[in-house]
mmCIF file of C-alpha atoms in Angstrom:
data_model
loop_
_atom_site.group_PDB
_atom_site.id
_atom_site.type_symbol
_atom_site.label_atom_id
_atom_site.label_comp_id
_atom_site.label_asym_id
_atom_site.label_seq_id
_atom_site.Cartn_x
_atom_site.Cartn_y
_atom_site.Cartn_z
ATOM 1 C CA UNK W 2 0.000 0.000 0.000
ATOM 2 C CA UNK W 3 1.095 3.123 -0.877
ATOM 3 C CA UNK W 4 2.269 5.806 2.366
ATOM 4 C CA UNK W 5 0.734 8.938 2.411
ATOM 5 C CA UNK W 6 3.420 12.379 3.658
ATOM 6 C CA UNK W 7 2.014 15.831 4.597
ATOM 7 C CA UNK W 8 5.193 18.461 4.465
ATOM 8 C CA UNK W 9 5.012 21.399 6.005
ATOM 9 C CA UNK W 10 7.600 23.789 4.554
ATOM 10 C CA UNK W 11 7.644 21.626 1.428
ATOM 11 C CA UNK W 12 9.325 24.785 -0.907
ATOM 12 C CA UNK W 13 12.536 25.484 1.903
ATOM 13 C CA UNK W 14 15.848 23.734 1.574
ATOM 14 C CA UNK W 15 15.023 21.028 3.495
ATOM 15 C CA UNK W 16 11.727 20.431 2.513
ATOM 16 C CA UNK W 17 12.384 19.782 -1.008
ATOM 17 C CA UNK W 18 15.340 17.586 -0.351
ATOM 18 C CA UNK W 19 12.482 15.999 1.744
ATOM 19 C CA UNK W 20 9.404 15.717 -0.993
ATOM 20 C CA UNK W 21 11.807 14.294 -3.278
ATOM 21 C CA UNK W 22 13.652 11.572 -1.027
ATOM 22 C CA UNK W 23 9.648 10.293 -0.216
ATOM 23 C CA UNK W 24 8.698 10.668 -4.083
ATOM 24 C CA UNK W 25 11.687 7.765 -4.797
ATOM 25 C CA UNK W 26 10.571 5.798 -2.065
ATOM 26 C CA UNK W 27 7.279 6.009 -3.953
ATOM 27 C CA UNK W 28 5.613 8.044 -1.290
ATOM 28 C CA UNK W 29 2.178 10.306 -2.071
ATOM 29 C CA UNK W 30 3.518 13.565 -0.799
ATOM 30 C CA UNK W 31 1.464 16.324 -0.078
ATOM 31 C CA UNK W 32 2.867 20.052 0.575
ATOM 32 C CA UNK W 33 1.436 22.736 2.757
ATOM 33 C CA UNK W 34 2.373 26.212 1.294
ATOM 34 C CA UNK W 35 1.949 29.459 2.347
ATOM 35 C CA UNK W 36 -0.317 31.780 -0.338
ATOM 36 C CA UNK W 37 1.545 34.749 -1.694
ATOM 37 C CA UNK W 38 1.166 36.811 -4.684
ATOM 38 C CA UNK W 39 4.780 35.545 -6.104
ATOM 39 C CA UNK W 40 5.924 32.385 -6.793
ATOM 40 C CA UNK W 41 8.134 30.568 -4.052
ATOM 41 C CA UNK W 42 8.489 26.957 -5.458
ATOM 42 C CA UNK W 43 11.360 27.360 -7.260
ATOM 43 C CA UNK W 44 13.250 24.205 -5.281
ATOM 44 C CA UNK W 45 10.577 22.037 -5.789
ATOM 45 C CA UNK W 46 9.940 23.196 -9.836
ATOM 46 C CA UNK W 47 11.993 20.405 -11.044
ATOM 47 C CA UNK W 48 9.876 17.882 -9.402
ATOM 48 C CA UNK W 49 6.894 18.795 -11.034
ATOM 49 C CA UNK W 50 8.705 18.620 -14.165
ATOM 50 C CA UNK W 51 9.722 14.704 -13.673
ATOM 51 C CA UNK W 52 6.672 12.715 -15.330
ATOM 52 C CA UNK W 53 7.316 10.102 -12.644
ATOM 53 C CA UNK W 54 7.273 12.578 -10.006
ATOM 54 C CA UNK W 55 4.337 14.897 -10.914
ATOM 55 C CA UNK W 56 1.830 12.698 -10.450
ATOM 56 C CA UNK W 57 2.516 12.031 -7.002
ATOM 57 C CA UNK W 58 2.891 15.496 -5.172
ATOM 58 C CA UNK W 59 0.473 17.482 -4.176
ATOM 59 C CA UNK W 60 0.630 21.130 -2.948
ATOM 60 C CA UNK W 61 -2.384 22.951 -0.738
ATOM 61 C CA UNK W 62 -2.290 26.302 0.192
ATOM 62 C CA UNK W 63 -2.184 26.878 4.422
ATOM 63 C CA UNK W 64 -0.645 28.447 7.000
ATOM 64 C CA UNK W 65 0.644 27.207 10.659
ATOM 65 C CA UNK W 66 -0.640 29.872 12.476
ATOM 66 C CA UNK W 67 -4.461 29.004 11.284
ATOM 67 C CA UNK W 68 -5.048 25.354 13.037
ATOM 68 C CA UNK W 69 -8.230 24.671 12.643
ATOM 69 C CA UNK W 70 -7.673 24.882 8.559
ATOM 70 C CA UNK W 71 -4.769 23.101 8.958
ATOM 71 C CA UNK W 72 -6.951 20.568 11.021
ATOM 72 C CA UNK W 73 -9.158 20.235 8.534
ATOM 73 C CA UNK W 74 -6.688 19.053 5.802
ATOM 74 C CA UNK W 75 -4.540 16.542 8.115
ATOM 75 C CA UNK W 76 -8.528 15.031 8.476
ATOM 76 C CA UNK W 77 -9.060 15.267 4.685
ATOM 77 C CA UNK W 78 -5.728 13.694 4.150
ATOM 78 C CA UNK W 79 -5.269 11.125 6.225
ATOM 79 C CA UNK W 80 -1.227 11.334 5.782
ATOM 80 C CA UNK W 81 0.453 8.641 7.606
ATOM 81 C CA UNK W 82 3.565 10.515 7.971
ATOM 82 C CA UNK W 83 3.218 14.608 8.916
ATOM 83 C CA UNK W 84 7.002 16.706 8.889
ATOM 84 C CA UNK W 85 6.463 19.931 10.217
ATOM 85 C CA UNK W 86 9.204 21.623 8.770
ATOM 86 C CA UNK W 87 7.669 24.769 8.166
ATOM 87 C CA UNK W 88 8.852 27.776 10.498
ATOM 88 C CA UNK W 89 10.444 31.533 10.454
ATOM 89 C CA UNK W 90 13.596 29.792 10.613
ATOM 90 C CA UNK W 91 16.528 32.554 10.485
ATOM 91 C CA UNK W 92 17.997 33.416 14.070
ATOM 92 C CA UNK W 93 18.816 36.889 13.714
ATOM 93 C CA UNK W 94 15.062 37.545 12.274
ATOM 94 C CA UNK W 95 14.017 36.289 15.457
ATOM 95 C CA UNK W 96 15.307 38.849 17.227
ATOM 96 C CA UNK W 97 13.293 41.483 14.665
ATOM 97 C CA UNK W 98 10.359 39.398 14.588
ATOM 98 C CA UNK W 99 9.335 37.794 17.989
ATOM 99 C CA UNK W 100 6.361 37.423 18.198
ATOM 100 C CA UNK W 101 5.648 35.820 14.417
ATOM 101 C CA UNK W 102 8.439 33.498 15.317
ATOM 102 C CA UNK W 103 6.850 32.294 17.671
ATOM 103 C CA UNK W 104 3.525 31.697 15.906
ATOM 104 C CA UNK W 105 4.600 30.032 13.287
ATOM 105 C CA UNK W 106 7.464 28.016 15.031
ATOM 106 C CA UNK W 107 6.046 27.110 18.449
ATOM 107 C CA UNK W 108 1.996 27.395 17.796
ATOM 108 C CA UNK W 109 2.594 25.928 14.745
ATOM 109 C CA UNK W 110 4.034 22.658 15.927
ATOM 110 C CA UNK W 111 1.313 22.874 18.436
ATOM 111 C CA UNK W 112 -1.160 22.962 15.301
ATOM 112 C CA UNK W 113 0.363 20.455 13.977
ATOM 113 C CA UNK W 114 0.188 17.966 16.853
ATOM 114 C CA UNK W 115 -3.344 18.866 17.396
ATOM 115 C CA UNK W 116 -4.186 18.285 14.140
ATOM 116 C CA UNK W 117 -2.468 14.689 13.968
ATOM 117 C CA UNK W 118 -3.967 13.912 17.704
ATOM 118 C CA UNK W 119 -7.607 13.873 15.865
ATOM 119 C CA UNK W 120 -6.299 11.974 13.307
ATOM 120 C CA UNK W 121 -4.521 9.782 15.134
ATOM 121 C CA UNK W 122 -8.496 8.471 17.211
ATOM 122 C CA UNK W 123 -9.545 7.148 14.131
ATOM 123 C CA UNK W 124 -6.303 5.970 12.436
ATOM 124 C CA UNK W 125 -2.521 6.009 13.476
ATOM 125 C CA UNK W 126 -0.300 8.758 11.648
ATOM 126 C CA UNK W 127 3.684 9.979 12.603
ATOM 127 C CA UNK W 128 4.693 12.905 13.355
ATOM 128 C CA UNK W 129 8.339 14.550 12.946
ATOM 129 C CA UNK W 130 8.957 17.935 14.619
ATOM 130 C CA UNK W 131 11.785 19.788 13.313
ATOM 131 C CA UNK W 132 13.759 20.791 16.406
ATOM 132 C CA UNK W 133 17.416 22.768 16.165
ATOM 133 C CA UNK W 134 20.289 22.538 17.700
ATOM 134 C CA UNK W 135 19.850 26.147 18.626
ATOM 135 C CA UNK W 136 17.800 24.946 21.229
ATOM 136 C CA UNK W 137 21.059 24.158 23.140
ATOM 137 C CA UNK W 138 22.308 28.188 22.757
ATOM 138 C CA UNK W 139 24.742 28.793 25.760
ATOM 139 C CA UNK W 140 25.729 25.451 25.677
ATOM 140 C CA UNK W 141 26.056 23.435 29.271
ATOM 141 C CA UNK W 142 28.586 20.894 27.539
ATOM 142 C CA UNK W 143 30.270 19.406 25.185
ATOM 143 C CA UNK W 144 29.611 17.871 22.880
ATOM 144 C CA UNK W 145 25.631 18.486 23.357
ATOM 145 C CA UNK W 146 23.650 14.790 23.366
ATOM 146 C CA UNK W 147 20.137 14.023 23.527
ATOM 147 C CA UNK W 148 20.686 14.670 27.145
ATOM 148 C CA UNK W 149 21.634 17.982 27.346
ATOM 149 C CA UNK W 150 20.015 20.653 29.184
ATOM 150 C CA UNK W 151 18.750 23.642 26.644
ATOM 151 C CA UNK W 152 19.518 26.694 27.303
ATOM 152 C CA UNK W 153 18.411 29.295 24.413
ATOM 153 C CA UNK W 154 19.926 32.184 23.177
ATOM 154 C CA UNK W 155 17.530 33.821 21.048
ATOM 155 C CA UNK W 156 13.460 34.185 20.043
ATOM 156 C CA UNK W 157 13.476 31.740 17.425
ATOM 157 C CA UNK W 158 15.232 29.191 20.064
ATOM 158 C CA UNK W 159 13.093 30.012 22.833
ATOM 159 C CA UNK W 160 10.453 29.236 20.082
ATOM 160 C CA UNK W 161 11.912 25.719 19.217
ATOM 161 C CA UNK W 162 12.361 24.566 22.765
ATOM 162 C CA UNK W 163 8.415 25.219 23.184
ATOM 163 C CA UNK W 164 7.973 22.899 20.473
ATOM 164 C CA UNK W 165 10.034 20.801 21.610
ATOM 165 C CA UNK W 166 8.209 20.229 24.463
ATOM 166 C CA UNK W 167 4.755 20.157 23.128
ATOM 167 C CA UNK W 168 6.093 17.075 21.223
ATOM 168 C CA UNK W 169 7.445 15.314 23.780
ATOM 169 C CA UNK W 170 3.788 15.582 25.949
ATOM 170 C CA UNK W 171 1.703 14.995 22.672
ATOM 171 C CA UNK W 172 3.564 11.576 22.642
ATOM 172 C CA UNK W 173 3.488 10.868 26.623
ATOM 173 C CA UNK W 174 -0.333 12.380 26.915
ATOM 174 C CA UNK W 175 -2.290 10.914 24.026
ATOM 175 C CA UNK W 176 0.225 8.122 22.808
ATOM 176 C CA UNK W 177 0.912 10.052 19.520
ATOM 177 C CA UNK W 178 3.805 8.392 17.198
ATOM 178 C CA UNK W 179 5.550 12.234 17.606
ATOM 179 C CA UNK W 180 9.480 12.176 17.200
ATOM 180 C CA UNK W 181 11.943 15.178 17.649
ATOM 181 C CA UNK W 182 14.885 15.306 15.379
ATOM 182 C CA UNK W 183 17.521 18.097 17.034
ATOM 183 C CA UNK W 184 19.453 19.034 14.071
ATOM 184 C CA UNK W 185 22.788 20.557 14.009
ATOM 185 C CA UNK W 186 23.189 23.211 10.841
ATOM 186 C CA UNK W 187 22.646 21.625 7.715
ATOM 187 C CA UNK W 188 23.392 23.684 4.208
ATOM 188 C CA UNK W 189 23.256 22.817 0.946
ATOM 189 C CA UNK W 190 22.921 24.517 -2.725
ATOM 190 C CA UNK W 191 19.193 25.275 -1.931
ATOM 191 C CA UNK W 192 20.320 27.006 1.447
ATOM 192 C CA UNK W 193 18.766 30.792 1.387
ATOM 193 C CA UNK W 194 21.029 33.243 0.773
ATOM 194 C CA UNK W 195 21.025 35.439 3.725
ATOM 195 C CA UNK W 196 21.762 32.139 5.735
ATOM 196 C CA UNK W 197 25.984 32.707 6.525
ATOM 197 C CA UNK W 198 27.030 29.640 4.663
ATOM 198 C CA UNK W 199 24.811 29.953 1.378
ATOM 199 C CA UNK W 200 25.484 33.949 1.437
ATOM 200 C CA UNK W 201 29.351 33.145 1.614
ATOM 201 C CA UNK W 202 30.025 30.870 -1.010
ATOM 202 C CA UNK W 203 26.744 33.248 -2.942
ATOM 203 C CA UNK W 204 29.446 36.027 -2.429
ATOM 204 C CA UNK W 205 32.751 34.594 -3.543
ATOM 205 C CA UNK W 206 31.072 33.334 -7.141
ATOM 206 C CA UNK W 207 30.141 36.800 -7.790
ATOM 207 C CA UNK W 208 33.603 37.876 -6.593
ATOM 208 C CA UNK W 209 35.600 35.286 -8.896
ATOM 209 C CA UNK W 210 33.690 36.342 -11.750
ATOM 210 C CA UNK W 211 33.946 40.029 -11.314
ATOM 211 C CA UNK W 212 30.449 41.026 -10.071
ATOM 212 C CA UNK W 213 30.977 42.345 -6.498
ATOM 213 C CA UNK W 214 34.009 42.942 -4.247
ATOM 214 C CA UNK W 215 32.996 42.917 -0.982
ATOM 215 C CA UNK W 216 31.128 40.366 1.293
ATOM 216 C CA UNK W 217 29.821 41.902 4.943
ATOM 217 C CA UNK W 218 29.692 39.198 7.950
ATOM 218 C CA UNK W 219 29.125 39.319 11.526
ATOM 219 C CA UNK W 220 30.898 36.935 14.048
ATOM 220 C CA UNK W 221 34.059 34.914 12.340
ATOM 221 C CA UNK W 222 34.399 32.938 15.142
ATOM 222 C CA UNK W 223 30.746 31.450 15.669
ATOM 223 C CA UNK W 224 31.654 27.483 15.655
ATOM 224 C CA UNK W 225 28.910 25.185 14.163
ATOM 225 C CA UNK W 226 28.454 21.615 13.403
ATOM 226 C CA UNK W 227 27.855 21.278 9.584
ATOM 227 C CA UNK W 228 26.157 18.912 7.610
ATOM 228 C CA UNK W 229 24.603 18.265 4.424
ATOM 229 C CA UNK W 230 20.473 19.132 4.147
ATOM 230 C CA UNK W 231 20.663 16.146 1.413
ATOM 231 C CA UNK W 232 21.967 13.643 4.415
ATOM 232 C CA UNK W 233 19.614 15.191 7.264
ATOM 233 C CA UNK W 234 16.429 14.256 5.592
ATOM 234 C CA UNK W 235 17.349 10.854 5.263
ATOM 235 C CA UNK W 236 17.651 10.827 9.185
ATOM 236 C CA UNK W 237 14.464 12.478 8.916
ATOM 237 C CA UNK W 238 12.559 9.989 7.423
ATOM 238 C CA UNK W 239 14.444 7.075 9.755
ATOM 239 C CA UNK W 240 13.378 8.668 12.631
ATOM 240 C CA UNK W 241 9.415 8.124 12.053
ATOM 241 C CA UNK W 242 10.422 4.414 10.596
ATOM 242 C CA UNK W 243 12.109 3.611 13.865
ATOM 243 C CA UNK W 244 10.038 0.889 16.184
ATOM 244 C CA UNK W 245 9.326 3.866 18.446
ATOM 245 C CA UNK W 246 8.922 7.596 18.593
ATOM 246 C CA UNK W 247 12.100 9.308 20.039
ATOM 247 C CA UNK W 248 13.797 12.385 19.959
ATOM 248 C CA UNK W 249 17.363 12.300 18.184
ATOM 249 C CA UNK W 250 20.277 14.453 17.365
ATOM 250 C CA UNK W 251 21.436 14.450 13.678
ATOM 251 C CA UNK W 252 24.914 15.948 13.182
ATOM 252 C CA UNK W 253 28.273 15.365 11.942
ATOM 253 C CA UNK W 254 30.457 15.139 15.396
ATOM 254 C CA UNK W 255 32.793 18.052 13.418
ATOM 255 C CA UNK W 256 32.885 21.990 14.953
ATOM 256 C CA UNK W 257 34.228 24.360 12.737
ATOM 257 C CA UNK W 258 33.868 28.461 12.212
ATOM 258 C CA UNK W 259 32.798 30.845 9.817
ATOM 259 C CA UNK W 260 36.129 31.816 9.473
ATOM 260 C CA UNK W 261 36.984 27.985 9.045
ATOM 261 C CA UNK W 262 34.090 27.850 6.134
ATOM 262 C CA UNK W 263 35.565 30.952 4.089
ATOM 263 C CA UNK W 264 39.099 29.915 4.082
ATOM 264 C CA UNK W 265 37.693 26.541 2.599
ATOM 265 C CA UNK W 266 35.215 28.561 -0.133
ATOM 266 C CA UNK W 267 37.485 31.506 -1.350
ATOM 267 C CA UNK W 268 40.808 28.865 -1.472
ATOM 268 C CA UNK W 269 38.988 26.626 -3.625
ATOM 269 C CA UNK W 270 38.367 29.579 -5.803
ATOM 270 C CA UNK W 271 41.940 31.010 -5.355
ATOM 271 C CA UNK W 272 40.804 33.975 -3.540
ATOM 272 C CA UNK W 273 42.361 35.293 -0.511
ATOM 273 C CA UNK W 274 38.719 36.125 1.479
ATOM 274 C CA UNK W 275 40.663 38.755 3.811
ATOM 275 C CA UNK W 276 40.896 41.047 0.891
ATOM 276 C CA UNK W 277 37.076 41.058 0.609
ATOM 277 C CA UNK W 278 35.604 40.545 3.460
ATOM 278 C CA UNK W 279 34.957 43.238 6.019
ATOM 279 C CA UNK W 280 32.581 43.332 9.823
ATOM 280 C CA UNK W 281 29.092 44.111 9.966
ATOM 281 C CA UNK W 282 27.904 45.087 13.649
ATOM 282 C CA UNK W 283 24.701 45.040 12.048
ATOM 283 C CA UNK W 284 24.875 40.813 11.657
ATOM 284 C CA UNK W 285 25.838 40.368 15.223
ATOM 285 C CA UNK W 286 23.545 38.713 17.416
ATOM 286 C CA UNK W 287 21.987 40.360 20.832
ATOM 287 C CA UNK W 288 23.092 36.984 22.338
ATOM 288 C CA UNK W 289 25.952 35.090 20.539
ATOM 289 C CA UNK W 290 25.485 31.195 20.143
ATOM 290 C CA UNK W 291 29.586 30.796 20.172
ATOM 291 C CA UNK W 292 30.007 26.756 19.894
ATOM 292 C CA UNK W 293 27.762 23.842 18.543
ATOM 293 C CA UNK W 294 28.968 20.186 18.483
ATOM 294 C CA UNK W 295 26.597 17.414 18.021
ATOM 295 C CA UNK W 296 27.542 13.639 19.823
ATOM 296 C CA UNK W 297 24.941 11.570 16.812
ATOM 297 C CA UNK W 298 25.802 8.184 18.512
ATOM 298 C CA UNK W 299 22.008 7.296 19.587
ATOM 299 C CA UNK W 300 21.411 8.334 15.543
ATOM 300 C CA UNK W 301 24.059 6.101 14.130
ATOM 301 C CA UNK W 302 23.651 3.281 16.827
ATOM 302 C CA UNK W 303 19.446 3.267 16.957
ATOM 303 C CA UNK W 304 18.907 4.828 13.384
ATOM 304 C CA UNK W 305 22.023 3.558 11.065
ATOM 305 C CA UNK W 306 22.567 7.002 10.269
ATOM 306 C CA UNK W 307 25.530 8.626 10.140
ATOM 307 C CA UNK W 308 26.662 11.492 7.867
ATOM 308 C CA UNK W 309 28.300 11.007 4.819
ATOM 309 C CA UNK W 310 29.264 14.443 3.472
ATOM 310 C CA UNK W 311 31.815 16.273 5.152
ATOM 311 C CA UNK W 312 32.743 19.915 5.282
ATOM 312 C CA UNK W 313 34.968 20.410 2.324
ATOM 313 C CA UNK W 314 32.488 18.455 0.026
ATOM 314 C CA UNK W 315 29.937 20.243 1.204
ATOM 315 C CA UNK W 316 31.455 23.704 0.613
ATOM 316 C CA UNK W 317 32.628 22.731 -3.210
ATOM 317 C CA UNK W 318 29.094 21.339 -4.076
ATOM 318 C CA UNK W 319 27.947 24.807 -2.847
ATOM 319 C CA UNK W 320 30.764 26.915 -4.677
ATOM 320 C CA UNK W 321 30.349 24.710 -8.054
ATOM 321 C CA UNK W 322 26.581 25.387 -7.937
ATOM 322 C CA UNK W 323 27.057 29.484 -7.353
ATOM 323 C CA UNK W 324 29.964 30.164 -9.190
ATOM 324 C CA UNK W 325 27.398 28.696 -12.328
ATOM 325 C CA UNK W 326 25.009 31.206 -10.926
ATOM 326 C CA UNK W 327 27.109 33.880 -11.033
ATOM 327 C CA UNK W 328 28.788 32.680 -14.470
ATOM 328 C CA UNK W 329 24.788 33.008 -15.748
ATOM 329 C CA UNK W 330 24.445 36.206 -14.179
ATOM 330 C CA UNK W 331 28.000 37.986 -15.254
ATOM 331 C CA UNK W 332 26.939 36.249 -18.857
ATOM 332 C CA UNK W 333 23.262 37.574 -18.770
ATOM 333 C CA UNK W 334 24.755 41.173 -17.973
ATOM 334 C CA UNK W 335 27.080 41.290 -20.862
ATOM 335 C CA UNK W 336 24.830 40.170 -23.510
ATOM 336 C CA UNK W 337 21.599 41.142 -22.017
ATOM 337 C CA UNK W 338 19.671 41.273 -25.640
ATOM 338 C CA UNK W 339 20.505 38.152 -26.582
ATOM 339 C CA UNK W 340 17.049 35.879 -25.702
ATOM 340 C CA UNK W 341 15.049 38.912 -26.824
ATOM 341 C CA UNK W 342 12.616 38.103 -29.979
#
């Protein structure tokens, strides 16, 4: 029999990596997105032009922050698998935007679990709720485990540590199949670009090929644990396969800086990132978030997941795919007639 997937945040980075993971494993997936008078599935596009694919994804307009519509499809869909991964997800917007953050990140997972605990009296669905390492803020060691007391640094972690909980009584109070997966950073090609990683290596294309100079950052010496988004959802999806619901944490074991992460992306390109770079006080945080390290041995031990892309990979797969971009863009610029009728 065919399984069923509602996404929430189906059009983000790691939503798409998501819809198309459950597409090959011949998944109906179904995508809640938010209605806008723009576009905003460009990472899922390709999908829907796959024949094979098409057929079997869905999209439905929605929002978190309106449960009793979003109640009202989990009932008409009948997923057996609901990923919340929908959220106002950047840190320092957090700060700027509170109280939205919250909404959507902490009353939305509570939507979400409210709407699967109706579902779940008539017939049994699993729930995964996106939790983030930035739960763990001022960290109170290292490296941080399943066990680890949080200790938030900012709105949008505050917001994720409410969830957090809420998914973690769901599953106690009404025997809901509801998992928490703490991921550590995760990047990829499809990252946003004001996210530091994807904004870096967006930066240093543009530089190579002659289309900006400069590239303005905040803290240098901000140490994260990075993965690839391609590798998380795969620990995603284990997580609601495993016998029974648990809370995990998905990262690579590895701690390295932003400083670290441009040394890697502007030597690969031959570029001495010093020269370009300059500080921003405007991209510091009110509260800094100065070390993350992930120990994934419940993952790899419970889960058979471990991750398989490393830093350096990572940050060439991201520098081959913008430095194209910005080879389009610097080539679009020059000859900007040349598509015209």
């Amino acid at each position: 029999m065919t399984k069923s997937a509602l996404i929430t945040g189906i059009t983000g980075q790691d939503g798409s990596y998501l819809a198309e993971l459950l597409l090959d494993k011949g998944y109906t997936v179904h995508g809640l997105v938010r209605r806008s008078s723009s576009f905003s599935t460009g990472r899922i596009d390709h999908l829907y032009q796959d024949p094979h694919r098409k057929p079997h994804l869905l999209l439905h307009y929605g929002d978190l922050t309106d449960g009793q519509a979003l109640t009202n499809l989990v009932l008409e869909l009948q997923p057996d698998e609901i990923y919340n991964l929908g959220a106002q997800s950047h840190v320092r917007v957090s700060y700027d935007q509170p109280v939205y953050t919250l909404q959507t990140v902490g009353v939305g997972a509570l939507n979400v679990l409210e709407a699967a605990r109706l579902l779940n009296r008539s017939r049994p669905v699993k729930v995964y709720q996106a939790s983030s390492s930035e739960m763990y803020g001022d960290v109170l060691e290292t490296p941080q485990r399943e066990t680890t007391p949080f200790n938030p640094q900012s709105p949008y972690a505050c917001a994720k540590v409410y969830a957090f909980h809420q998914t973690v009584n769901y599953r106690r109070g009404y025997d809901l199949f509801a998992a928490n997966g703490i991921l550590f950073n995760h990047e990829s090609e499809r990252r946003g670009e004001t996210f530091v990683t994807r904004k870096i290596t967006r930066a240093a294309g543009r530089i190579k090929v002659g289309l900006q100079d400069k590239l303005y950052l905040g803290n240098l010496d901000a140490k994260r644990d990075w993965g690839y988004a391609r590798d998380y959802v795969d620990a995603m999806w284990r997580i609601l396969q495993h016998d029974e619901p648990d809370d995990f944490v998905i990262a690579t074991g590895r701690t390295q800086s932003v400083r670290d992460f441009l040394e890697l992306v502007f030597g690969y390109l031959d570029l001495d990132w010093s020269k370009h770079v300059e500080i921003d006080p405007r991209y510091f945080r009110p509260a800094e978030v100065d070390l993350l390290l992930g120990d994934g041995t419940k993952a790899s031990e419970r889960l058979g997941w471990t991750a398989t892309t490393n830093l350096e990979q990572l940050a060439r797969i991201m520098v081959d795919h913008d430095l194209d971009l910005a080879r389009r863009e610097e080539h679009a610029r020059t000859f900007p007639n040349e598509f015209d009728a």
